[in-house]
PDB file of C-alpha atoms in Angstrom:
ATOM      1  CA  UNK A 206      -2.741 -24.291   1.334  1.00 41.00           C
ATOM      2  CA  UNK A 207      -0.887 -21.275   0.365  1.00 48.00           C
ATOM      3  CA  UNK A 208       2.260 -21.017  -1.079  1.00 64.00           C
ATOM      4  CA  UNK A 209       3.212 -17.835  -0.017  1.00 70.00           C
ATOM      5  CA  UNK A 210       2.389 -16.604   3.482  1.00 83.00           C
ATOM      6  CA  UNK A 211       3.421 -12.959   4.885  1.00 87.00           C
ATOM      7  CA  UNK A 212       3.589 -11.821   8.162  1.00 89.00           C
ATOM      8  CA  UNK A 213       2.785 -10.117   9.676  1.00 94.00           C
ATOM      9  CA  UNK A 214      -0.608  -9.213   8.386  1.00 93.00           C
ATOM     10  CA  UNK A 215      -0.764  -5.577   9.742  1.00 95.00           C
ATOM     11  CA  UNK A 216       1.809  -3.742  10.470  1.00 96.00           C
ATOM     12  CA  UNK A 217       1.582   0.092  11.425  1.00 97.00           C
ATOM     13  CA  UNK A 218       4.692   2.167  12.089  1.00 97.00           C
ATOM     14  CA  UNK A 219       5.374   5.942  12.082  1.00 97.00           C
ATOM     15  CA  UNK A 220       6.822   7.586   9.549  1.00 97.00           C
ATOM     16  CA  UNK A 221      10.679   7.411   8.963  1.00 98.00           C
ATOM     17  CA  UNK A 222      10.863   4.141  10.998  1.00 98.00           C
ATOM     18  CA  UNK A 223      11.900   1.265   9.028  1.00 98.00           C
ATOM     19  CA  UNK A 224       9.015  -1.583   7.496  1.00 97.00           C
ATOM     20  CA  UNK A 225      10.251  -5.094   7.530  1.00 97.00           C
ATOM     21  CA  UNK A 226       8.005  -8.098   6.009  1.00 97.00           C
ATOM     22  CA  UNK A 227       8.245 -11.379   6.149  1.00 97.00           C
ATOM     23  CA  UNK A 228       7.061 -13.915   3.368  1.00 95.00           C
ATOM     24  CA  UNK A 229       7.636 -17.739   3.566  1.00 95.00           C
ATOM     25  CA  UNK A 230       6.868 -20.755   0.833  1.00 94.00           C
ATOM     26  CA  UNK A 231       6.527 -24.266   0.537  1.00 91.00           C
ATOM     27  CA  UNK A 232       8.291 -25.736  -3.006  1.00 89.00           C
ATOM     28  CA  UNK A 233      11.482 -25.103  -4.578  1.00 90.00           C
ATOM     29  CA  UNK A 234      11.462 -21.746  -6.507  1.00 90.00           C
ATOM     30  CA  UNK A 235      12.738 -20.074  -9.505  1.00 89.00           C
ATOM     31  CA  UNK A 236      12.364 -16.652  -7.940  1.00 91.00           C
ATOM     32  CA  UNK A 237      10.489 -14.199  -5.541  1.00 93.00           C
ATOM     33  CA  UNK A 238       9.024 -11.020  -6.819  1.00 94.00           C
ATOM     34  CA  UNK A 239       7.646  -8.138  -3.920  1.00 96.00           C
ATOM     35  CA  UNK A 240       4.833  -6.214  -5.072  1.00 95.00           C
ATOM     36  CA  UNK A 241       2.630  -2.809  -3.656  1.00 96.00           C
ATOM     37  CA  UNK A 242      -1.211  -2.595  -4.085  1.00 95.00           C
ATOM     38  CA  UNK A 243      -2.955   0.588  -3.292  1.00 91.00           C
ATOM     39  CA  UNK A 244      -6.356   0.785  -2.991  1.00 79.00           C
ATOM     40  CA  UNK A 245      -7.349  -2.794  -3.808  1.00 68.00           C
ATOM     41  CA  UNK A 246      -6.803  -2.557  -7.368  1.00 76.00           C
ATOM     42  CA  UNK A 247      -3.404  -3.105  -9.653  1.00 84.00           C
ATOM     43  CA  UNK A 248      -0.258  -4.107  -8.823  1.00 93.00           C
ATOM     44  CA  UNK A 249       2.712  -2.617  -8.825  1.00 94.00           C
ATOM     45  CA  UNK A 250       6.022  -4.694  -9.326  1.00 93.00           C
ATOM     46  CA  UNK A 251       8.690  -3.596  -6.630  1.00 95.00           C
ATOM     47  CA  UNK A 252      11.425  -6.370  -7.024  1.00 95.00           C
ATOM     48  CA  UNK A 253      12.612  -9.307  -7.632  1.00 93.00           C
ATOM     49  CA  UNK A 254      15.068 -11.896  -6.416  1.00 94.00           C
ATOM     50  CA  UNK A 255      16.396 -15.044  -8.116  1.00 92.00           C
ATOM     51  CA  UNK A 256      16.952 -18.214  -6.263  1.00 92.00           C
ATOM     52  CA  UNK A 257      20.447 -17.696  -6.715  1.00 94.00           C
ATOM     53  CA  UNK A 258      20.730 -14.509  -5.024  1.00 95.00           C
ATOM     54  CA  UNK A 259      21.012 -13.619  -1.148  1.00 97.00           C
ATOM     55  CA  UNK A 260      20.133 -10.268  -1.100  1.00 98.00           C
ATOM     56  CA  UNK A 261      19.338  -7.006  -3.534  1.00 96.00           C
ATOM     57  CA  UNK A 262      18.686  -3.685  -3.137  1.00 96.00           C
ATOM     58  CA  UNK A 263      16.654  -1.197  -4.924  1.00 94.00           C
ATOM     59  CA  UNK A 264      15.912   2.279  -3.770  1.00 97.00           C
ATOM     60  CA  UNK A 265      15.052   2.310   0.025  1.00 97.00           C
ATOM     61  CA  UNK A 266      13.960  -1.389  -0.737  1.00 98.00           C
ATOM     62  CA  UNK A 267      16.154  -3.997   0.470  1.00 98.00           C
ATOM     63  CA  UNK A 268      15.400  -7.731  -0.313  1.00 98.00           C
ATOM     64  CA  UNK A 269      16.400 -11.127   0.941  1.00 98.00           C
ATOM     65  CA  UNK A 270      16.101 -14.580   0.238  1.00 98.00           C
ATOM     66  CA  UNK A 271      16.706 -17.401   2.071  1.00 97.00           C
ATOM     67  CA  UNK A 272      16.392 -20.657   0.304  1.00 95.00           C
ATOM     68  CA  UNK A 273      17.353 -23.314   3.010  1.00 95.00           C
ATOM     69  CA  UNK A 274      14.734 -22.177   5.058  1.00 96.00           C
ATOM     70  CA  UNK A 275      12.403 -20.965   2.167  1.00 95.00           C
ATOM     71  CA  UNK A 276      11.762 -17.758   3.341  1.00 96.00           C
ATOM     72  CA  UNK A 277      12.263 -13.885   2.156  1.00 97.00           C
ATOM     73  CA  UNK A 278      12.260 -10.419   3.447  1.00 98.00           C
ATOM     74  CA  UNK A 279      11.291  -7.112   1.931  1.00 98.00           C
ATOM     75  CA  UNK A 280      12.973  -4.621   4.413  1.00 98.00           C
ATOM     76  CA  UNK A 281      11.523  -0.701   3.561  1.00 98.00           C
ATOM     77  CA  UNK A 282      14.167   2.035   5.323  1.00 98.00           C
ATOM     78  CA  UNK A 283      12.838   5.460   6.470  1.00 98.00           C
ATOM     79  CA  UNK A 284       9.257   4.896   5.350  1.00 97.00           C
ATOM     80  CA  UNK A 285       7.025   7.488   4.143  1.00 97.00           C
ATOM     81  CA  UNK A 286       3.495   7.857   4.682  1.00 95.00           C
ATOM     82  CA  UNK A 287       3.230   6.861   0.289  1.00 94.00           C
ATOM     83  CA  UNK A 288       4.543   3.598   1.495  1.00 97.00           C
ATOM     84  CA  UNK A 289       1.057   2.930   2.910  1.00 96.00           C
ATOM     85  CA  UNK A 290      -0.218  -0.178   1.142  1.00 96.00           C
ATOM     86  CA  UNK A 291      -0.861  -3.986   1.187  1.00 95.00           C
ATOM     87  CA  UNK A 292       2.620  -5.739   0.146  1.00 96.00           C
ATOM     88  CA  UNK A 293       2.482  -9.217  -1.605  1.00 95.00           C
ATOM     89  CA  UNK A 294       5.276 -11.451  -1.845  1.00 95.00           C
ATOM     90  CA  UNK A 295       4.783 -13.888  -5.307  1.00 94.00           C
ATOM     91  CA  UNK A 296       7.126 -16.783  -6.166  1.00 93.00           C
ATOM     92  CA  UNK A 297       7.514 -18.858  -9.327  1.00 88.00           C
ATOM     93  CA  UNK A 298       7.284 -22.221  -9.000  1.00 83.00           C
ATOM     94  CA  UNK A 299      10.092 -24.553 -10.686  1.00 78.00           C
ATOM     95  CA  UNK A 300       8.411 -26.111 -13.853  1.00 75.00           C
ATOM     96  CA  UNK A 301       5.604 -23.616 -14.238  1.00 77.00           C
ATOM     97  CA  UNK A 302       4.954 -20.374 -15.824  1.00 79.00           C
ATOM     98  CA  UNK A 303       2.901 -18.756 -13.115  1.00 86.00           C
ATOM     99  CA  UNK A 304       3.520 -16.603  -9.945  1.00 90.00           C
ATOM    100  CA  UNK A 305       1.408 -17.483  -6.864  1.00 92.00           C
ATOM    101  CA  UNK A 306       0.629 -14.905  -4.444  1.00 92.00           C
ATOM    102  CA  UNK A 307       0.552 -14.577  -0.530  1.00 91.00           C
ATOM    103  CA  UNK A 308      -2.418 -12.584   1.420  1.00 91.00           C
ATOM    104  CA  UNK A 309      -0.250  -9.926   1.582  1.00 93.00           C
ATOM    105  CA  UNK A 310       0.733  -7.776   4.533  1.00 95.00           C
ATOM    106  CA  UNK A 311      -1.233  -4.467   5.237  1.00 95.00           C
ATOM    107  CA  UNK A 312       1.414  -1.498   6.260  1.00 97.00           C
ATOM    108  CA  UNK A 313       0.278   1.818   7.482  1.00 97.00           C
ATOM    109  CA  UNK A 314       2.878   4.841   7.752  1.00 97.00           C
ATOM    110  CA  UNK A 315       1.398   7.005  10.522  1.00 95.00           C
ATOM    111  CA  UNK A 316       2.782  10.996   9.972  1.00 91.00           C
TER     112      UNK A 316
ATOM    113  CA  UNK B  87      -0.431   0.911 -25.205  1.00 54.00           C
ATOM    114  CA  UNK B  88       1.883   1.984 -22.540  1.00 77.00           C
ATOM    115  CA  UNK B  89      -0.255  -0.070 -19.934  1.00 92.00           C
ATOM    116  CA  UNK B  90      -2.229  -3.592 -19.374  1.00 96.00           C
ATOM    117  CA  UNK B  91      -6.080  -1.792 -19.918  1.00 97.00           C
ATOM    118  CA  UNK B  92      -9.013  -3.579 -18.490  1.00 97.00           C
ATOM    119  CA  UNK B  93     -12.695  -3.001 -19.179  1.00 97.00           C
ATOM    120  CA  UNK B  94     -15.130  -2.334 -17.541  1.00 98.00           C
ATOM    121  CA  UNK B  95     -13.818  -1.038 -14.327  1.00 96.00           C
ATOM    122  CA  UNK B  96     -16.982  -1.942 -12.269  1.00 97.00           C
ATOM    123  CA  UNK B  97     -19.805  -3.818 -13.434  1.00 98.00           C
ATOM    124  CA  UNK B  98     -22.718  -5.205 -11.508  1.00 98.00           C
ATOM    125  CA  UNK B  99     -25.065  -7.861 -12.569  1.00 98.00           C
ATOM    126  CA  UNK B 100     -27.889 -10.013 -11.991  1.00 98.00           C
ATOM    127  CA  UNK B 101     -27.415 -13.274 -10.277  1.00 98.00           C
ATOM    128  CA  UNK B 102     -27.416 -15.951 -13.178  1.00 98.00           C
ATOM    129  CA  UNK B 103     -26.166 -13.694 -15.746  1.00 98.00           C
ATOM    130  CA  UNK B 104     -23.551 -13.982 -18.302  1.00 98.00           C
ATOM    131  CA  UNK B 105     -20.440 -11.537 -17.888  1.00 98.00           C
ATOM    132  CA  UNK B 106     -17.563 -10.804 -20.030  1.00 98.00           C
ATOM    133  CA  UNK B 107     -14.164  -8.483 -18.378  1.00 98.00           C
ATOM    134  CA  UNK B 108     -11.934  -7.717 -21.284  1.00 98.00           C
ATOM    135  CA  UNK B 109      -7.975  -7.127 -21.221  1.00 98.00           C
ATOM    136  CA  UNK B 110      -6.101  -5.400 -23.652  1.00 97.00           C
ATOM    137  CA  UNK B 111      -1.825  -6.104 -22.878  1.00 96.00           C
ATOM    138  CA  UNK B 112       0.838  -4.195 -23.457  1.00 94.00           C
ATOM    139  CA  UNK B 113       1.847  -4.477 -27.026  1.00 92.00           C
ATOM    140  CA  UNK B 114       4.267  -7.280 -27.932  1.00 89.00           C
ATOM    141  CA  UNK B 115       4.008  -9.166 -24.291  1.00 91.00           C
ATOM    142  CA  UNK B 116       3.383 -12.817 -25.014  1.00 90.00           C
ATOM    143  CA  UNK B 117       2.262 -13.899 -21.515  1.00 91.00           C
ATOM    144  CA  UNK B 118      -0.858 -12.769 -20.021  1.00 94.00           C
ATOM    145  CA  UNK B 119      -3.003 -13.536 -16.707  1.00 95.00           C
ATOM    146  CA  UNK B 120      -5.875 -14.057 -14.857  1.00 97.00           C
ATOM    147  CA  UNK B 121      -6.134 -13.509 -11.131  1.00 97.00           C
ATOM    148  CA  UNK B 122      -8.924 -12.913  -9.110  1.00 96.00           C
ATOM    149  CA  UNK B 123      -9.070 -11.476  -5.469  1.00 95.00           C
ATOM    150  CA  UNK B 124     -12.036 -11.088  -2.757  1.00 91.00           C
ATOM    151  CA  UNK B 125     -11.837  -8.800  -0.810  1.00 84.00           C
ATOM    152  CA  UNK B 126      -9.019  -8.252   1.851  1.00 79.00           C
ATOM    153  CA  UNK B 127      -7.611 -11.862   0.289  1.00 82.00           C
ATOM    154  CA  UNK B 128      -4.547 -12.643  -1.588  1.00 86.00           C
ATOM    155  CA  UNK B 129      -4.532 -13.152  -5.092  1.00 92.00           C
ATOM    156  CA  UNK B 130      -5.837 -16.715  -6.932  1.00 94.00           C
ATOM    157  CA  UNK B 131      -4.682 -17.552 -10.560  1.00 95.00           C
ATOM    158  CA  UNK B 132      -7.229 -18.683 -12.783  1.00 97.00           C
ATOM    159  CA  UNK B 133      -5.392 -18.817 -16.321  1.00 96.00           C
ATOM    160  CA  UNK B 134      -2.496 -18.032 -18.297  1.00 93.00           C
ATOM    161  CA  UNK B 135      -1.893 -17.468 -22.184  1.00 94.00           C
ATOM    162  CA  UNK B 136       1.082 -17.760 -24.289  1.00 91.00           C
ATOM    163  CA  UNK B 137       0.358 -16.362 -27.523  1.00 91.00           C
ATOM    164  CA  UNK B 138      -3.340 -17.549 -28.078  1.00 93.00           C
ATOM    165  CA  UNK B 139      -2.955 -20.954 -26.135  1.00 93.00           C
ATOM    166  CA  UNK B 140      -3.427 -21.823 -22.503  1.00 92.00           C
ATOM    167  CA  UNK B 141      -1.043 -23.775 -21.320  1.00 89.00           C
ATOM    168  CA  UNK B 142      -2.194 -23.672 -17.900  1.00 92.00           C
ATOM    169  CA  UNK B 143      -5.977 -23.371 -16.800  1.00 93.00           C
ATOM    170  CA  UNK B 144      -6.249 -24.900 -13.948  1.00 92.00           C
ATOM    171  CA  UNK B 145      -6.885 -21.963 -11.616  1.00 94.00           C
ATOM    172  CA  UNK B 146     -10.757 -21.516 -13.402  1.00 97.00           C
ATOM    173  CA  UNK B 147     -13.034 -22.670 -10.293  1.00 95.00           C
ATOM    174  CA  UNK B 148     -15.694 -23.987 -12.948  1.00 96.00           C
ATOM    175  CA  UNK B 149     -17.310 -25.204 -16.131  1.00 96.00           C
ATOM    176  CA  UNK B 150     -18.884 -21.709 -16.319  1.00 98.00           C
ATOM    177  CA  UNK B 151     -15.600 -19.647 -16.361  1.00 98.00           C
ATOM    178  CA  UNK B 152     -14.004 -19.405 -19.536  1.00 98.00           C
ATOM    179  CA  UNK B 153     -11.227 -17.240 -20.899  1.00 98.00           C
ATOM    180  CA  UNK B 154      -9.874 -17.137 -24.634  1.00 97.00           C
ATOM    181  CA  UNK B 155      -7.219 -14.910 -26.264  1.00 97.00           C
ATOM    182  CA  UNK B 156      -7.425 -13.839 -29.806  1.00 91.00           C
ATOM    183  CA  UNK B 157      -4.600 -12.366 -32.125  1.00 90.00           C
ATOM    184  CA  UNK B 158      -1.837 -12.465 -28.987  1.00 86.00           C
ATOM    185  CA  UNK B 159      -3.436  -9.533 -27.609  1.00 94.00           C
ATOM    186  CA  UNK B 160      -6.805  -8.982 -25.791  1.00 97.00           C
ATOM    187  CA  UNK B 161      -8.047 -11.553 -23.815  1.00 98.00           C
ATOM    188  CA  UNK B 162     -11.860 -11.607 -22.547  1.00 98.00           C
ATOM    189  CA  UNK B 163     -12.853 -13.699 -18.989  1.00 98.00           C
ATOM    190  CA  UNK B 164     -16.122 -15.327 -19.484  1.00 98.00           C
ATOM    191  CA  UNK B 165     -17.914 -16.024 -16.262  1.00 98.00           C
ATOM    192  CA  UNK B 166     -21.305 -17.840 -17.236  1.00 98.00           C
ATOM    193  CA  UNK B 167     -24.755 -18.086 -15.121  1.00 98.00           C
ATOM    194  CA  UNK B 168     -23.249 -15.559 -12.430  1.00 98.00           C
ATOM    195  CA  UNK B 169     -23.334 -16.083  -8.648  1.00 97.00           C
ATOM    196  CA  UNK B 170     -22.772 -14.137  -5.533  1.00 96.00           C
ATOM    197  CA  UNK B 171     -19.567 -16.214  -5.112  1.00 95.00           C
ATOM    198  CA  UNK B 172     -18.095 -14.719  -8.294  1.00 97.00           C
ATOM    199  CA  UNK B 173     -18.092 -11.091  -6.804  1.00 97.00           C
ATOM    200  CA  UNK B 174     -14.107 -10.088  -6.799  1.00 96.00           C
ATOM    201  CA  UNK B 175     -12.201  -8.123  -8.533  1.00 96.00           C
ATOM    202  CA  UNK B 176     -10.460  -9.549 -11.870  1.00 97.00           C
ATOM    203  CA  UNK B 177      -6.923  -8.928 -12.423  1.00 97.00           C
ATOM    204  CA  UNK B 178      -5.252  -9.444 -15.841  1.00 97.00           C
ATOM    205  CA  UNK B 179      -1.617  -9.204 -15.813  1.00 95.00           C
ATOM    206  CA  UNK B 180       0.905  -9.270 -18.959  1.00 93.00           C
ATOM    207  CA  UNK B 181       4.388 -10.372 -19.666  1.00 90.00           C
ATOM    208  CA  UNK B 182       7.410 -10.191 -22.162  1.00 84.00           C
ATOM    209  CA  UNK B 183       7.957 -13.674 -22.460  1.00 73.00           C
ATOM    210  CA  UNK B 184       6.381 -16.801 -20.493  1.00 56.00           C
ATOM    211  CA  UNK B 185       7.497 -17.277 -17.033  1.00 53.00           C
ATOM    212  CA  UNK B 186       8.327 -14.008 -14.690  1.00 51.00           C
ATOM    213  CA  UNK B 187      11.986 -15.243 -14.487  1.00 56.00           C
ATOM    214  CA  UNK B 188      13.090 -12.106 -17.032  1.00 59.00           C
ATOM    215  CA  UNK B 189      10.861  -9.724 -15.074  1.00 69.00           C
ATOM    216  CA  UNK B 190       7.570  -9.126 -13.177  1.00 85.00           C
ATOM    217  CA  UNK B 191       4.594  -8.703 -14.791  1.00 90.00           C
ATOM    218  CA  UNK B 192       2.394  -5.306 -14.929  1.00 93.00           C
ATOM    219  CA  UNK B 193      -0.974  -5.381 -13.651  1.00 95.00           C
ATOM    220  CA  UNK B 194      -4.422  -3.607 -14.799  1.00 96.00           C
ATOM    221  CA  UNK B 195      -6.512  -1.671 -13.079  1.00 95.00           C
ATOM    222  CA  UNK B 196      -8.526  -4.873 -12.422  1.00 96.00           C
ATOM    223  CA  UNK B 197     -12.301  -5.065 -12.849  1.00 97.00           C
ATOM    224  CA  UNK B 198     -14.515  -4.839  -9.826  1.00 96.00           C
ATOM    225  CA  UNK B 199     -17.605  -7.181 -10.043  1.00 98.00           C
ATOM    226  CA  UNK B 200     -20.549  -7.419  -8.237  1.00 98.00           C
ATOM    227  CA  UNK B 201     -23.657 -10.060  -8.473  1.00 98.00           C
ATOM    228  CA  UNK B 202     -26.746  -9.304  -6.665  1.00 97.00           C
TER     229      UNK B 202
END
């Protein structure tokens, strides 16, 4: 089963309305990365939170992480219709040098 | 060079033939990936390298996927007696240092491939 999950898995808003995602795990973490994929192809690191951390910020990106009940947010403010992409929340596991990926959520930013 | 570079960007093949996908890292990144992803799917690990070893493999779905890494830098994906199965795209990722803890990793282009 997947470590990661995100919901939801579509999400279409209009543009300058806020995003939020939501992106839950399984095991104990060493930290949560966020990351954009246009197009099907690369990906593009947005952020990344440590286990130790509640909450950061970068840009019109704000993050959370909640480790009690293993889950994170990636909350995008006044979106633009650029932000349209899939988003893919990633987490280290503890004791291994890997990330593992979600499904991703698909946003659309409708002008 | 200033990005992870994969090669080729497409290739189609033959059921039952053998393919190789290249990746070139960014210079002086120790850590580099292989993910693969079907299409509309999430992303599934396949291998990692530090320096020339792989510490981790257990992500390659078969006997007929292999992946080695020469001089710390390129790495080539061998996929072996292709099948339809194998059509995804291939996504090599690099690192400074084992484990993302110190950062996230930067992804190539990835390398779309198709068996008929």
């Amino acid at each position: 089963s997947q470590q990661g999950e995100e919901d939801p898995q579509a999400l279409s808003i209009q543009e300058g309305e806020n995003a939020t995602m939501n992106c839950s795990y399984k095991t104990s973490i060493n930290n949560l990365q966020w990351y954009r994929q246009n197009s099907g192809r690369g990906l593009v690191h947005l952020i990344l939170i440590r286990s130790n951390e509640r909450e950061k910020h970068s840009g019109r990106l704000r993050v959370t992480l909640d480790t009690s009940k293993k889950s994170s947010s990636l909350l995008i403010t006044a979106s633009r219709a650029a932000d349209t992409a899939s988003y893919f929340c990633a987490t280290e596991l503890q004791g291994a040098q890997k990330l593992v990926f979600g499904q991703g959520t698909r946003l659309t930013i409708n002008p | 060079g200033a990005g992870v570079s994969q090669s080729p960007s497409n290739k189609v093949t033959e059921k039952g033939k053998d393919v190789e996908l290249r990746c070139d890292p960014i210079s002086g990144h120790t850590a580099l990936y292989w993910y693969r992803q079907s299409l509309g799917q999430g992303l599934e690990f396949l291998i990692y390298f530090q320096g020339n070893s792989a510490p981790d493999k257990s992500g390659l779905p078969s006997d007929r996927f292999s992946a080695e890494r020469t001089g710390g830098s390129v790495s080539t994906l061998t996929i072996q007696r292709t099948q339809q199965e194998d059509s995804a795209v291939y996504l090599c990722a690099s690192s400074l240092v084992g484990g993302a803890f110190r950062g996230g990793y930067t992804f190539g282009s990835g390398t779309r491939l198709t068996v008929v």
